[in-house]
CSV table of C-alpha atoms in Angstrom, one decimal:
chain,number,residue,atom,x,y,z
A,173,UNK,CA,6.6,53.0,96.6
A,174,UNK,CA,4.4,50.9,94.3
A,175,UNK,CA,6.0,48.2,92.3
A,176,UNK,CA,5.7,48.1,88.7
A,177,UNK,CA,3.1,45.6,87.0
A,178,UNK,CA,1.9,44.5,83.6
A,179,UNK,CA,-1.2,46.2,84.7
A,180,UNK,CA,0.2,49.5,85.0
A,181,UNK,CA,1.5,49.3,81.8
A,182,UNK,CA,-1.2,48.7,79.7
A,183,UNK,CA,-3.4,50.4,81.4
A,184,UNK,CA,-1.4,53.8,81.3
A,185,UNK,CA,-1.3,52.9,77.3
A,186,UNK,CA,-4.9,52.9,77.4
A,187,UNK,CA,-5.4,56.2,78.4
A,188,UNK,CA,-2.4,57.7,76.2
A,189,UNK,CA,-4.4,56.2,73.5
A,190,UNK,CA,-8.0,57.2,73.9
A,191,UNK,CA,-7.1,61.1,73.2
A,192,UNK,CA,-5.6,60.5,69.9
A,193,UNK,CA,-8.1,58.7,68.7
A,194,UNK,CA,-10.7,61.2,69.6
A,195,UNK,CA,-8.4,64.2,68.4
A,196,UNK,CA,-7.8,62.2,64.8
A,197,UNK,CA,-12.1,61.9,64.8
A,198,UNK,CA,-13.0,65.3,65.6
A,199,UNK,CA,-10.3,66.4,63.3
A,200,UNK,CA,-11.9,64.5,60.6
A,201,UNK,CA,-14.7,65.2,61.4
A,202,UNK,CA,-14.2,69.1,61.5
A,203,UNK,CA,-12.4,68.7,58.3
A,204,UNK,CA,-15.4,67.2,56.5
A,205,UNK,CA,-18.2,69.5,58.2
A,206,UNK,CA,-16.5,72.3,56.8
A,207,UNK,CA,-16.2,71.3,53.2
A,208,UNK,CA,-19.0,68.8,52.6
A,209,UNK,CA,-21.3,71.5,51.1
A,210,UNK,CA,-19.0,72.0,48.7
A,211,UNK,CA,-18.2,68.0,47.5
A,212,UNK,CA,-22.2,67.5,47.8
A,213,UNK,CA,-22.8,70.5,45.7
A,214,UNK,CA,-20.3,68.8,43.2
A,215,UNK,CA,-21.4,65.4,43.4
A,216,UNK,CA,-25.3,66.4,42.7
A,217,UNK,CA,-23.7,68.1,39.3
A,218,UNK,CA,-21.7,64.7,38.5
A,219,UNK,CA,-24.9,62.8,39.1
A,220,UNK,CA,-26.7,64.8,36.7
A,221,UNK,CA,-23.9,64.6,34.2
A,222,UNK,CA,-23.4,61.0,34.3
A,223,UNK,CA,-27.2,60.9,33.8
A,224,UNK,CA,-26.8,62.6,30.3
A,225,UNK,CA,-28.9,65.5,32.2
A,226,UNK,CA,-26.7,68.6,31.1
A,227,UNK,CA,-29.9,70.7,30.2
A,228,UNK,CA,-31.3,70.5,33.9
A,229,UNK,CA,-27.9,72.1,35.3
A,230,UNK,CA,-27.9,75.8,35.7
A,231,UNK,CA,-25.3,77.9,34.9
A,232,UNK,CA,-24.1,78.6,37.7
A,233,UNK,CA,-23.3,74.7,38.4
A,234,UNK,CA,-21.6,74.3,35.0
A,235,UNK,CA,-19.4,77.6,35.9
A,236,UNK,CA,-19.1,75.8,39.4
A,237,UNK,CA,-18.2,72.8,37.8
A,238,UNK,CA,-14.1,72.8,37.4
A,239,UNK,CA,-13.4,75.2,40.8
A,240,UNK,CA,-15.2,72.5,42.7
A,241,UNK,CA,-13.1,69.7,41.2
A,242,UNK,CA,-10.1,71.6,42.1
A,243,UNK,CA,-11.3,72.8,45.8
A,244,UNK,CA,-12.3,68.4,46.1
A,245,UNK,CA,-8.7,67.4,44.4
A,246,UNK,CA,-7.3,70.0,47.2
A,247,UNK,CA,-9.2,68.4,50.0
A,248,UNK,CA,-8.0,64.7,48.9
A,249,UNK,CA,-4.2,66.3,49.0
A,250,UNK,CA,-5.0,67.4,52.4
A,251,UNK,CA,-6.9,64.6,53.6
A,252,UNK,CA,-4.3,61.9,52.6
A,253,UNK,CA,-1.2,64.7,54.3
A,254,UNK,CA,-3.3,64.4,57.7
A,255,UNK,CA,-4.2,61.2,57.4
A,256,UNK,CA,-7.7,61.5,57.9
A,257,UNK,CA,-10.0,58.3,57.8
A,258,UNK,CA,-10.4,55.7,55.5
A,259,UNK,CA,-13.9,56.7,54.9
A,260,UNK,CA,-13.4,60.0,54.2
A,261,UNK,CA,-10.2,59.2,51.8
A,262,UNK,CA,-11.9,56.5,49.6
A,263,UNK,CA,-15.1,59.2,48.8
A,264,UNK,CA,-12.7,62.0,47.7
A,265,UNK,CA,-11.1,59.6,46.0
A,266,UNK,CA,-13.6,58.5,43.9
A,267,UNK,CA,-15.5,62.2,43.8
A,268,UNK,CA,-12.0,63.5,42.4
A,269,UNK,CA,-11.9,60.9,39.3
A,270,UNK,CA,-15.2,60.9,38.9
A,271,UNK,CA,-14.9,65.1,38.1
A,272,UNK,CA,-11.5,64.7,36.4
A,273,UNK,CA,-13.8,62.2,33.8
A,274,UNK,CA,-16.0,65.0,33.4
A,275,UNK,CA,-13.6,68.2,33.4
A,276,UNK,CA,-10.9,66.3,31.2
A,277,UNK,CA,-12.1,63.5,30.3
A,278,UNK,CA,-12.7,62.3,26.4
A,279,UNK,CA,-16.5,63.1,25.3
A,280,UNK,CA,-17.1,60.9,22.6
A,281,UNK,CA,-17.5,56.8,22.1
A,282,UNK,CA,-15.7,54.7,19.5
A,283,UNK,CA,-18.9,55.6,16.4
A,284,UNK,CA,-18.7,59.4,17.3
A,285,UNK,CA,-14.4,59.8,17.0
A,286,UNK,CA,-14.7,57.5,13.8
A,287,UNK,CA,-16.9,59.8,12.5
A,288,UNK,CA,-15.5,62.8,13.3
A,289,UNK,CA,-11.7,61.2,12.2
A,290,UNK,CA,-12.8,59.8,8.9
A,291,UNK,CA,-14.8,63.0,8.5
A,292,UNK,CA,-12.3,65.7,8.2
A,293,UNK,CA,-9.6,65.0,11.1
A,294,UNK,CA,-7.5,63.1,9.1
A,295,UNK,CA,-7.6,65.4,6.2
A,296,UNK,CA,-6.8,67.9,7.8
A,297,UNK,CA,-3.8,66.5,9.6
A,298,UNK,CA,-2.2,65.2,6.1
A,299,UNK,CA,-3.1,69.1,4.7
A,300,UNK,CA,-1.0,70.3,7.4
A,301,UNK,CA,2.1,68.4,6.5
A,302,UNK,CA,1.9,69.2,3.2
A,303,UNK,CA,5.6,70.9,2.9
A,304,UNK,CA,7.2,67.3,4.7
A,305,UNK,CA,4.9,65.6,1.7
A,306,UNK,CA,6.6,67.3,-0.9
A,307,UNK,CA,9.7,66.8,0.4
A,308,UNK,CA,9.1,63.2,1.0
A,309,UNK,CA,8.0,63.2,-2.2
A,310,UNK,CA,11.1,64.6,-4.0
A,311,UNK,CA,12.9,62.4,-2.1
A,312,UNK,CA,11.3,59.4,-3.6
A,313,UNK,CA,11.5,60.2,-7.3
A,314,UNK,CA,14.8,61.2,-6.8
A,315,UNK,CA,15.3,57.6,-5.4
A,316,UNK,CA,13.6,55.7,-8.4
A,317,UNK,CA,15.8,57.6,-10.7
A,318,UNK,CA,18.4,57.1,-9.1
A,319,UNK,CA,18.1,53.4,-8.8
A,320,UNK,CA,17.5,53.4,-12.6
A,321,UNK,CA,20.5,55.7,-13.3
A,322,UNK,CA,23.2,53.1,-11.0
A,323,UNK,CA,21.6,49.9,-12.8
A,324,UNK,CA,21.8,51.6,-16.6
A,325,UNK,CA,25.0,51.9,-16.3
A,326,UNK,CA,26.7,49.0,-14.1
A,327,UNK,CA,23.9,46.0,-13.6
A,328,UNK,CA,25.9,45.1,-10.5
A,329,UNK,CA,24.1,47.4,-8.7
A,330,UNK,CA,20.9,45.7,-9.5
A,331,UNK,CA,21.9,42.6,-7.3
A,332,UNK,CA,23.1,45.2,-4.4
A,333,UNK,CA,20.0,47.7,-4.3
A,334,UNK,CA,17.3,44.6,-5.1
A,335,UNK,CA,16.3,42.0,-2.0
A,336,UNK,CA,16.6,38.1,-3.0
A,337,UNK,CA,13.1,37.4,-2.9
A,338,UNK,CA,12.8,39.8,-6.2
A,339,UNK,CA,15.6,38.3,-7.5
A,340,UNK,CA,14.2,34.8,-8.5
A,341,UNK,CA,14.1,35.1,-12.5
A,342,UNK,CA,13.8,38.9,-12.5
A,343,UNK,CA,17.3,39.0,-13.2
A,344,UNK,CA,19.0,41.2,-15.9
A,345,UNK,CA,19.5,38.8,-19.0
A,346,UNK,CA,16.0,37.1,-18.1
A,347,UNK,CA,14.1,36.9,-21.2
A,348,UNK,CA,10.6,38.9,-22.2
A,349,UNK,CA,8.9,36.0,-21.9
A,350,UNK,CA,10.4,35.1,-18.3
A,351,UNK,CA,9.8,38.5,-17.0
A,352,UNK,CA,6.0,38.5,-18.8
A,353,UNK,CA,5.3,35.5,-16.3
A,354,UNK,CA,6.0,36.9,-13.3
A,355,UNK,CA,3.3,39.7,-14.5
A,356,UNK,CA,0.7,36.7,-15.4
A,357,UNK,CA,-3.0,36.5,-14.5
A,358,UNK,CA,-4.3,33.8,-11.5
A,359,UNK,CA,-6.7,31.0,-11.9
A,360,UNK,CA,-8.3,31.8,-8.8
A,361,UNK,CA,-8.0,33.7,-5.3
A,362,UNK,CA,-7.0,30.4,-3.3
A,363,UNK,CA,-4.9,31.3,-0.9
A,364,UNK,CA,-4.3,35.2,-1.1
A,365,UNK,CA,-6.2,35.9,1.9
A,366,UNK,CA,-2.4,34.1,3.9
A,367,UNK,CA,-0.6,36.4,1.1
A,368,UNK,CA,-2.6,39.6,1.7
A,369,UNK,CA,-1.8,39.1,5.7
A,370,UNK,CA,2.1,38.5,4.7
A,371,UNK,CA,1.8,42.0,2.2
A,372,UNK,CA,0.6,43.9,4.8
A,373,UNK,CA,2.9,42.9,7.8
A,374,UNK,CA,5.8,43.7,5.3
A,375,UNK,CA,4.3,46.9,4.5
A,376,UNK,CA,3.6,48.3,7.7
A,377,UNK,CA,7.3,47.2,8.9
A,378,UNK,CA,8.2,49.6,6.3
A,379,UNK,CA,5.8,52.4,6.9
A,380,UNK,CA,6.1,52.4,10.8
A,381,UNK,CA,10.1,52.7,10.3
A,382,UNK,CA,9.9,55.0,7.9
A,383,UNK,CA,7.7,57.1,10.8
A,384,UNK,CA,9.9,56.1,13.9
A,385,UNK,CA,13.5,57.0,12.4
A,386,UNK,CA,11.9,60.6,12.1
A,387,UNK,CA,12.9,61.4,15.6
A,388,UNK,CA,16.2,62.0,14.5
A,389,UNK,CA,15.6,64.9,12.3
A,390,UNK,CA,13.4,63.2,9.6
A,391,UNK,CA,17.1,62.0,7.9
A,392,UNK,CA,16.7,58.5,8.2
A,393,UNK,CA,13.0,58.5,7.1
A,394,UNK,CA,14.7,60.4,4.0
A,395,UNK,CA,17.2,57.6,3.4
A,396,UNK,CA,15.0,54.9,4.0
A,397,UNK,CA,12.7,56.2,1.3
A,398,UNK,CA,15.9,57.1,-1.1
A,399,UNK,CA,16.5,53.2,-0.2
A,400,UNK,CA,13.0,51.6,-0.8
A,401,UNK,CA,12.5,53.6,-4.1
A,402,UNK,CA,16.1,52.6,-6.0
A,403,UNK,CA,14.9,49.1,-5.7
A,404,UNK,CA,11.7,49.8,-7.4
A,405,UNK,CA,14.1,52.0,-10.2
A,406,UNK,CA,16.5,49.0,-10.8
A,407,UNK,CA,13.2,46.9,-11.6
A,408,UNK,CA,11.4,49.4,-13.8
A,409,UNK,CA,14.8,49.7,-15.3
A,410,UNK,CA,14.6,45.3,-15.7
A,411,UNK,CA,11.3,45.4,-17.5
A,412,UNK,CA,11.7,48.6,-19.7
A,413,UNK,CA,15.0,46.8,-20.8
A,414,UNK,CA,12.6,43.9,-22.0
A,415,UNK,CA,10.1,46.1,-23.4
A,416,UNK,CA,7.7,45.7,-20.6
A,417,UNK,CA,7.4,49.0,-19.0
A,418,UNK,CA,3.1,49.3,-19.4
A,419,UNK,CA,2.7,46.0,-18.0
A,420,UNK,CA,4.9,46.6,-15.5
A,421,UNK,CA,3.4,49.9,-14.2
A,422,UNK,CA,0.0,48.2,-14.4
A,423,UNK,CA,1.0,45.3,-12.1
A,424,UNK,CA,2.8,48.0,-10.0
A,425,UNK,CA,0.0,50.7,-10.0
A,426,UNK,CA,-3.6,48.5,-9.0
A,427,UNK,CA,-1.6,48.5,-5.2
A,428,UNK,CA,0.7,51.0,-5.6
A,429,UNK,CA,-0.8,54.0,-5.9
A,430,UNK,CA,-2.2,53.3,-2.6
A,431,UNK,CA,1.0,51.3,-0.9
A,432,UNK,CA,3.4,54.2,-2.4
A,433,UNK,CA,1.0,56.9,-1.4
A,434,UNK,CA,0.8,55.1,2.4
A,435,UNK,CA,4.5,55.0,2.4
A,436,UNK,CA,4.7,58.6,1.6
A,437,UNK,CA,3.0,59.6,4.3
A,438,UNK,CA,4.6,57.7,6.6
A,439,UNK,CA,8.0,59.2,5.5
A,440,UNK,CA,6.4,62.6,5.4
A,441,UNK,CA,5.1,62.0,9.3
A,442,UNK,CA,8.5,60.8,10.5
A,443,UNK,CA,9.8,63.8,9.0
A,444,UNK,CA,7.2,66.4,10.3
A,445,UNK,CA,8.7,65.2,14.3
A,446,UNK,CA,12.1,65.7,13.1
A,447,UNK,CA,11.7,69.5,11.7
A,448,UNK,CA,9.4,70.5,14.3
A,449,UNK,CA,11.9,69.4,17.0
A,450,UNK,CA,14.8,71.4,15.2
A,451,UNK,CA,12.2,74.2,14.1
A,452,UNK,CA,10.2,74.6,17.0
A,453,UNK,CA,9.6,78.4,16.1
A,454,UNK,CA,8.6,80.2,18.7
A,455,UNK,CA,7.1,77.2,21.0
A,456,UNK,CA,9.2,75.1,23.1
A,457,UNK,CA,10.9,71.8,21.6
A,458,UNK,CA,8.8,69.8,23.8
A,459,UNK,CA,5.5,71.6,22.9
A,460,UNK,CA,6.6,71.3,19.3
A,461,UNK,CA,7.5,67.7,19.3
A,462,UNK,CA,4.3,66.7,21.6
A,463,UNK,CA,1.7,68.8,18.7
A,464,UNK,CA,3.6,67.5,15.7
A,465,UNK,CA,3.5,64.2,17.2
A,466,UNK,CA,-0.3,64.1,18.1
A,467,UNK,CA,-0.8,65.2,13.9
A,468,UNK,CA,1.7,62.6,12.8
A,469,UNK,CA,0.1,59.8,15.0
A,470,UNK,CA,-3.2,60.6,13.2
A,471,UNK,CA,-1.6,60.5,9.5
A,472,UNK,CA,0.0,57.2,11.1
A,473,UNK,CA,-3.7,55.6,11.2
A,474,UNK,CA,-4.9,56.5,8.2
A,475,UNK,CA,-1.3,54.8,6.5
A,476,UNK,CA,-2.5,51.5,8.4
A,477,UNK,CA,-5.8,51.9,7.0
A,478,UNK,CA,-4.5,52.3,3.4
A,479,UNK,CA,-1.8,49.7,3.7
A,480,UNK,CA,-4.8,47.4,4.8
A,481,UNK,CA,-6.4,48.6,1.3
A,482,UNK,CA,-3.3,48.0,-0.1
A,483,UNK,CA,-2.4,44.2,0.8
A,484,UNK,CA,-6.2,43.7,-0.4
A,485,UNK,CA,-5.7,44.8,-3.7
A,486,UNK,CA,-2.1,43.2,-3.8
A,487,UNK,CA,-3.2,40.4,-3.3
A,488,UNK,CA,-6.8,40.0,-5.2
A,489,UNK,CA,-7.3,42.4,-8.0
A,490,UNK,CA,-3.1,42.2,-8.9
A,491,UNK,CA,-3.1,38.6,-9.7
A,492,UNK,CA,-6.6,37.9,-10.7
A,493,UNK,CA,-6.8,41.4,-12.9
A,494,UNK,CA,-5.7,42.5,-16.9
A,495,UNK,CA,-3.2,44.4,-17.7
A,496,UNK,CA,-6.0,47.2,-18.3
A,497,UNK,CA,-8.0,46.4,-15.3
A,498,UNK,CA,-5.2,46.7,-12.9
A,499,UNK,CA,-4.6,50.3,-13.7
A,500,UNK,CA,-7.9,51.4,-14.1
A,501,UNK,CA,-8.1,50.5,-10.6
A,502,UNK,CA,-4.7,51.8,-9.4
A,503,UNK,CA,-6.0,55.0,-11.6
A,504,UNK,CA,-9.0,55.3,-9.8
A,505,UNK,CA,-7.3,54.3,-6.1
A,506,UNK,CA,-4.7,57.5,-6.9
A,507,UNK,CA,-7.7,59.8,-7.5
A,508,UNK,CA,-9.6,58.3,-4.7
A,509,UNK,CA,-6.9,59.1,-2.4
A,510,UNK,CA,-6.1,62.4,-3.6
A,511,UNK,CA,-9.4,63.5,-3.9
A,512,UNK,CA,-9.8,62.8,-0.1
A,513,UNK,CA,-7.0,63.6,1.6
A,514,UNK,CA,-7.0,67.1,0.0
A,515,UNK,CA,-10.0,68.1,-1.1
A,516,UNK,CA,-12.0,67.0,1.5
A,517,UNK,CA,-12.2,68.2,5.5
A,518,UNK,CA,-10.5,71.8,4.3
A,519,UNK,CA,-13.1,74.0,6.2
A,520,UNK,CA,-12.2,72.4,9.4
A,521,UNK,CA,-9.7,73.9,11.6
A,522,UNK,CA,-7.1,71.5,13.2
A,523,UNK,CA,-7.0,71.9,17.1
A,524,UNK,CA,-4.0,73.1,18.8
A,525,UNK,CA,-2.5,71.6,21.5
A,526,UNK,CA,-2.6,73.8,24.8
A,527,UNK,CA,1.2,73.7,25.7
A,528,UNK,CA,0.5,75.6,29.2
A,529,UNK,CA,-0.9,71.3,29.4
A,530,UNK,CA,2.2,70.1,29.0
């Protein structure tokens, strides 16, 4: 009987080892011979895509085109269950993302979507909240009077509904002259662009939390704009005490038409998540909250774009401007705004979302 040695032992590893390695390469091997006609037919059609070459593909490829991305995406789920080679892994890899970019993938640069948003898009997506507008809407008058209603009658509530920065001399009791020079012309623009910055960070705090409380069934939106617009009723309320009121809608009106109209549609967006969650209709809640969502986050940038509009004219034409000048210009912001969010971009259609996707 032979003794056992180091020898013996590695040498018997040897050989165990030696068939695996061969069975893991022809297996590989067999694996790819089998289906590389079918990931070289699909990476010729990528390389004439990525080329910008659709017109040189026939039919038959562009037909081809997502089977073959699912038959590769099957062949990586295979390959990386077997284990096959690194080799082999890393090219399906990057065959699979390289369809998925040209399957799924977004089709348009930065100029084209800005185009096409700006064009119609974003129209369209404030036309189809329309009922959550006029809601919001309601909601907000309803605040202002009601903020002038609680301060008519008991000026106490004027210190509760009003912040403290609003309450330096525009007081109740503050003279017509006092109130008149917090509505006074600048000297000059030094300085504003640091106040236009400060405008529009408060602003979109507002606007964005006015959008996010929506999740819970649009009511906080609702109260927060019931909120925001009994302030601005306790200080119409102030200045028509003092005989002030057209001065006072002028200063208000050159930025808000467009800061009230932004905030609007901020409310109105919040809201849209909340009643399509708990009126999903004959969709699911998810699939109702995921397409009302996708339309609210689209009204959502074209609030930041007039709150940007907003702080400007806050901030330049609202303390540089006339009495007359500022609401010619808030005048002409209103009809601006109007004008474009619903007469413009009606022929489009907007695009549903494919909830099967979800």
């Amino acid at each position: 009987m032979r003794a056992p040695s180091i020898a013996m032992f590695s040498r018997s590893a040897e050989i165990k080892a030696a068939p695996d390695i061969e069975a893991a390469a022809l297996r590989s091997d067999r694996f790819r011979l089998k289906r590389e006609g079918e990931w070289q037919r699909l990476e010729n059609i990528l390389k004439e895509l990525e080329k910008g070459r659709l017109r040189k593909l026939s039919d038959d490829d562009v037909l081809a085109l997502p089977t073959l991305y699912r038959m590769a995406a099957s062949s990586l789920a295979v390959a990386r269950e077997t284990s096959l080679d690194a080799s082999t892994l890393a090219y399906l890899e990057s065959l699979v993302q390289r369809a998925w970019f040209q399957v799924y993938g977004p089709r348009l640069g930065l100029m084209a979507w800005m185009r096409k948003f700006l064009g119609g898009q974003l129209s369209r997506s404030i036309q189809a909240i329309w009922l959550d507008i006029c809601v919001a809407l309601f909601v907000m008058v309803a605040g202002t009077v009601t903020g002038w209603l609680l301060v008519s009658r008991n000026v106490e509530w004027y210190y509760a509904l009003v912040p403290g920065q609003f309450t330096d001399s525009r007081v109740p009791g503050a003279s017509r002259e006092v109130l008149l020079e917090t509505l006074k012309v600048e000297d000059s623009a030094q300085g504003m662009s640091a106040f236009a910055a400060q405008l529009f960070a408060n602003n979109a705090g507002v606007s964005i939390l006015a959008f996010a409380l929506g999740f819970a069934f649009g009511i906080p939106s609702l109260m927060l704009l019931v909120h925001n617009m009994a302030v601005l009723g306790a200080m119409l309320w102030l200045y028509s005490s003092q005989d002030l009121t057209w001065e006072f809608i002028a200063w208000l009106s050159v930025h808000g038409t467009t800061e009230l109209f932004a905030i609007l549609l901020a409310g109105a967006a919040g809201l849209h998540i909340g009643r399509k969650m708990a009126f999903p209709g004959q969709k699911s809640i998810l699939a109702s909250a995921a397409e009302s969502g996708q339309r609210a986050a689209q009204v959502m940038v074209g609030v930041v774009t007039m709150l940007i509009f907003a702080a400007l004219l806050e901030a330049f034409p609202r303390q540089l401007a006339g009495t007359e000048a500022r609401a010619i210009i808030g005048t002409f912001m209103l009809i601006f705004w109007l004008a474009y969010f619903f007469g413009f971009g009606r022929r489009g259609k907007y695009p549903k979302i494919d909830e099967a996707a979800l």
